[in-house]
């Protein structure tokens, strides 16, 4: 079935950062339809995740091809929606929102900031970032090497639904990490998510990290999701990270504290001016139940890693962490950042 093959190619090209067979808007529309369809289907979710993680794998493509063919043959209406999405690109829009999504259009910021993680200094170059992204899980001074209201923008969950607080397995935590299909199409992922572990962090069960290039070779963004045995241990770790970054508690007075709306259970964000040795950036630590998330983004000469971008990424990750603890497949995503 040609439609099945086209959809599989779209997923593989989006995961590899090279969507060429159809327009980016078409590819995103198709991706959204398929991900929504498989949100409650374990086999389908696994097939999509496999392509996200290994876009060049024939086995991953074959698995996705199999489940797609079965769904399209069983449901003509689903097939009609996919066909329509392939034929007509969605109209351009600015500042739009969708279920489980965040959208930013036309974001351009200027400025220079940088971030020091307490006693650990990040050299904001691609090679160092990809190898030291695990350092965001530093427990005080330990560096892990070799790893790399208003309108609701995140609308994936009912504001009144129960918010479970659950320790996640390694497999569940990995689902919290966003794949290329959950981030803007122009962003690329140099390598799949990796496992990171800091055995000296009390209560830490497992952690996953991933790095992305935000459409610019020098604009890097890294995310780490860490799962703890309970919310208290996750909260303790966030306080340790905060103390490591800001031992004298003067971040606000120094002008590097980033005011943010309430997202998740706890949140802390900072920026600093660029120095002669490091490019600028912004750093955020966020706790949702038993899950701690850190996000670090680079500035470039042309564009700062804006606090608005940091906020929407935080909202996406908070939603994904909560969905996982609720026993749901994480589906929140960011578009066109």
PDB file of N, CA and C in Angstrom, residues 192-232:
ATOM      1  N   UNK A 192      20.451   9.043  19.394  1.00  0.00           N
ATOM      2  CA  UNK A 192      19.253   8.686  20.163  1.00  0.00           C
ATOM      3  C   UNK A 192      19.431   8.985  21.649  1.00  0.00           C
ATOM      4  N   UNK A 193      18.335   8.968  22.415  1.00  0.00           N
ATOM      5  CA  UNK A 193      18.435   9.158  23.866  1.00  0.00           C
ATOM      6  C   UNK A 193      19.371   8.133  24.486  1.00  0.00           C
ATOM      7  N   UNK A 194      20.032   8.539  25.565  1.00  0.00           N
ATOM      8  CA  UNK A 194      20.970   7.648  26.237  1.00  0.00           C
ATOM      9  C   UNK A 194      20.658   7.569  27.724  1.00  0.00           C
ATOM     10  N   UNK A 195      21.017   6.462  28.298  1.00  0.00           N
ATOM     11  CA  UNK A 195      20.828   6.250  29.730  1.00  0.00           C
ATOM     12  C   UNK A 195      21.957   6.925  30.489  1.00  0.00           C
ATOM     13  N   UNK A 196      21.619   7.648  31.536  1.00  0.00           N
ATOM     14  CA  UNK A 196      22.623   8.237  32.423  1.00  0.00           C
ATOM     15  C   UNK A 196      22.291   7.830  33.844  1.00  0.00           C
ATOM     16  N   UNK A 197      23.304   7.708  34.670  1.00  0.00           N
ATOM     17  CA  UNK A 197      23.043   7.256  36.038  1.00  0.00           C
ATOM     18  C   UNK A 197      24.034   7.880  36.997  1.00  0.00           C
ATOM     19  N   UNK A 198      23.542   8.386  38.094  1.00  0.00           N
ATOM     20  CA  UNK A 198      24.368   8.924  39.168  1.00  0.00           C
ATOM     21  C   UNK A 198      23.996   8.176  40.438  1.00  0.00           C
ATOM     22  N   UNK A 199      24.783   7.188  40.793  1.00  0.00           N
ATOM     23  CA  UNK A 199      24.436   6.325  41.922  1.00  0.00           C
ATOM     24  C   UNK A 199      24.520   7.049  43.261  1.00  0.00           C
ATOM     25  N   UNK A 200      25.141   8.218  43.295  1.00  0.00           N
ATOM     26  CA  UNK A 200      25.259   8.940  44.554  1.00  0.00           C
ATOM     27  C   UNK A 200      24.043   9.814  44.832  1.00  0.00           C
ATOM     28  N   UNK A 201      23.112   9.881  43.917  1.00  0.00           N
ATOM     29  CA  UNK A 201      21.906  10.671  44.137  1.00  0.00           C
ATOM     30  C   UNK A 201      20.878   9.803  44.848  1.00  0.00           C
ATOM     31  N   UNK A 202      20.534  10.097  46.096  1.00  0.00           N
ATOM     32  CA  UNK A 202      19.582   9.267  46.847  1.00  0.00           C
ATOM     33  C   UNK A 202      18.236   9.155  46.147  1.00  0.00           C
ATOM     34  N   UNK A 203      17.759   7.932  46.014  1.00  0.00           N
ATOM     35  CA  UNK A 203      16.440   7.706  45.446  1.00  0.00           C
ATOM     36  C   UNK A 203      16.374   7.711  43.936  1.00  0.00           C
ATOM     37  N   UNK A 204      17.491   7.997  43.251  1.00  0.00           N
ATOM     38  CA  UNK A 204      17.471   8.022  41.792  1.00  0.00           C
ATOM     39  C   UNK A 204      17.354   6.603  41.253  1.00  0.00           C
ATOM     40  N   UNK A 205      16.324   6.362  40.454  1.00  0.00           N
ATOM     41  CA  UNK A 205      16.090   5.037  39.883  1.00  0.00           C
ATOM     42  C   UNK A 205      16.709   4.922  38.504  1.00  0.00           C
ATOM     43  N   UNK A 206      16.441   5.901  37.671  1.00  0.00           N
ATOM     44  CA  UNK A 206      16.936   5.864  36.293  1.00  0.00           C
ATOM     45  C   UNK A 206      16.879   7.260  35.706  1.00  0.00           C
ATOM     46  N   UNK A 207      17.637   7.482  34.646  1.00  0.00           N
ATOM     47  CA  UNK A 207      17.637   8.789  33.986  1.00  0.00           C
ATOM     48  C   UNK A 207      17.973   8.617  32.512  1.00  0.00           C
ATOM     49  N   UNK A 208      17.392   9.472  31.688  1.00  0.00           N
ATOM     50  CA  UNK A 208      17.611   9.457  30.242  1.00  0.00           C
ATOM     51  C   UNK A 208      17.953  10.870  29.780  1.00  0.00           C
ATOM     52  N   UNK A 209      18.835  10.966  28.795  1.00  0.00           N
ATOM     53  CA  UNK A 209      19.207  12.275  28.261  1.00  0.00           C
ATOM     54  C   UNK A 209      19.133  12.267  26.743  1.00  0.00           C
ATOM     55  N   UNK A 210      18.933  13.450  26.176  1.00  0.00           N
ATOM     56  CA  UNK A 210      18.927  13.593  24.719  1.00  0.00           C
ATOM     57  C   UNK A 210      19.367  15.008  24.376  1.00  0.00           C
ATOM     58  N   UNK A 211      20.021  15.158  23.239  1.00  0.00           N
ATOM     59  CA  UNK A 211      20.441  16.473  22.771  1.00  0.00           C
ATOM     60  C   UNK A 211      19.898  16.749  21.381  1.00  0.00           C
ATOM     61  N   UNK A 212      19.573  18.012  21.116  1.00  0.00           N
ATOM     62  CA  UNK A 212      19.064  18.421  19.803  1.00  0.00           C
ATOM     63  C   UNK A 212      19.823  19.653  19.315  1.00  0.00           C
ATOM     64  N   UNK A 213      19.919  19.792  17.993  1.00  0.00           N
ATOM     65  CA  UNK A 213      20.396  21.014  17.363  1.00  0.00           C
ATOM     66  C   UNK A 213      19.166  21.746  16.840  1.00  0.00           C
ATOM     67  N   UNK A 214      19.021  23.001  17.223  1.00  0.00           N
ATOM     68  CA  UNK A 214      17.785  23.739  16.943  1.00  0.00           C
ATOM     69  C   UNK A 214      17.846  24.479  15.609  1.00  0.00           C
ATOM     70  N   UNK A 215      18.174  23.759  14.537  1.00  0.00           N
ATOM     71  CA  UNK A 215      18.221  24.365  13.215  1.00  0.00           C
ATOM     72  C   UNK A 215      19.472  25.166  12.950  1.00  0.00           C
ATOM     73  N   UNK A 216      20.429  25.137  13.865  1.00  0.00           N
ATOM     74  CA  UNK A 216      21.681  25.872  13.744  1.00  0.00           C
ATOM     75  C   UNK A 216      22.766  24.994  14.355  1.00  0.00           C
ATOM     76  N   UNK A 217      23.911  24.799  13.665  1.00  0.00           N
ATOM     77  CA  UNK A 217      24.967  23.921  14.200  1.00  0.00           C
ATOM     78  C   UNK A 217      25.452  24.308  15.579  1.00  0.00           C
ATOM     79  N   UNK A 218      25.303  25.579  15.944  1.00  0.00           N
ATOM     80  CA  UNK A 218      25.780  26.029  17.248  1.00  0.00           C
ATOM     81  C   UNK A 218      24.677  26.167  18.284  1.00  0.00           C
ATOM     82  N   UNK A 219      23.432  25.952  17.883  1.00  0.00           N
ATOM     83  CA  UNK A 219      22.303  26.122  18.803  1.00  0.00           C
ATOM     84  C   UNK A 219      21.874  24.764  19.320  1.00  0.00           C
ATOM     85  N   UNK A 220      22.326  24.432  20.507  1.00  0.00           N
ATOM     86  CA  UNK A 220      22.062  23.116  21.075  1.00  0.00           C
ATOM     87  C   UNK A 220      21.088  23.205  22.239  1.00  0.00           C
ATOM     88  N   UNK A 221      20.301  22.168  22.394  1.00  0.00           N
ATOM     89  CA  UNK A 221      19.351  22.064  23.495  1.00  0.00           C
ATOM     90  C   UNK A 221      19.415  20.650  24.037  1.00  0.00           C
ATOM     91  N   UNK A 222      19.547  20.508  25.334  1.00  0.00           N
ATOM     92  CA  UNK A 222      19.612  19.181  25.939  1.00  0.00           C
ATOM     93  C   UNK A 222      18.519  19.034  26.993  1.00  0.00           C
ATOM     94  N   UNK A 223      17.990  17.826  27.079  1.00  0.00           N
ATOM     95  CA  UNK A 223      16.955  17.496  28.057  1.00  0.00           C
ATOM     96  C   UNK A 223      17.376  16.249  28.812  1.00  0.00           C
ATOM     97  N   UNK A 224      17.188  16.262  30.111  1.00  0.00           N
ATOM     98  CA  UNK A 224      17.387  15.072  30.936  1.00  0.00           C
ATOM     99  C   UNK A 224      16.121  14.854  31.746  1.00  0.00           C
ATOM    100  N   UNK A 225      15.660  13.633  31.795  1.00  0.00           N
ATOM    101  CA  UNK A 225      14.537  13.247  32.652  1.00  0.00           C
ATOM    102  C   UNK A 225      15.047  12.196  33.623  1.00  0.00           C
ATOM    103  N   UNK A 226      14.865  12.435  34.910  1.00  0.00           N
ATOM    104  CA  UNK A 226      15.336  11.521  35.947  1.00  0.00           C
ATOM    105  C   UNK A 226      14.157  11.058  36.790  1.00  0.00           C
ATOM    106  N   UNK A 227      14.083   9.762  37.020  1.00  0.00           N
ATOM    107  CA  UNK A 227      13.004   9.200  37.816  1.00  0.00           C
ATOM    108  C   UNK A 227      13.481   8.805  39.202  1.00  0.00           C
ATOM    109  N   UNK A 228      12.710   9.146  40.219  1.00  0.00           N
ATOM    110  CA  UNK A 228      13.075   8.863  41.605  1.00  0.00           C
ATOM    111  C   UNK A 228      12.047   7.931  42.249  1.00  0.00           C
ATOM    112  N   UNK A 229      12.435   7.370  43.390  1.00  0.00           N
ATOM    113  CA  UNK A 229      11.552   6.432  44.088  1.00  0.00           C
ATOM    114  C   UNK A 229      10.306   7.111  44.625  1.00  0.00           C
ATOM    115  N   UNK A 230      10.426   8.398  44.964  1.00  0.00           N
ATOM    116  CA  UNK A 230       9.271   9.143  45.467  1.00  0.00           C
ATOM    117  C   UNK A 230       9.475  10.630  45.203  1.00  0.00           C
ATOM    118  N   UNK A 231       8.417  11.396  45.385  1.00  0.00           N
ATOM    119  CA  UNK A 231       8.463  12.828  45.105  1.00  0.00           C
ATOM    120  C   UNK A 231       9.433  13.560  46.029  1.00  0.00           C
ATOM    121  N   UNK A 232       9.550  13.096  47.272  1.00  0.00           N
ATOM    122  CA  UNK A 232      10.451  13.744  48.216  1.00  0.00           C
ATOM    123  C   UNK A 232      11.894  13.685  47.766  1.00  0.00           C
TER     124      UNK A 232
END
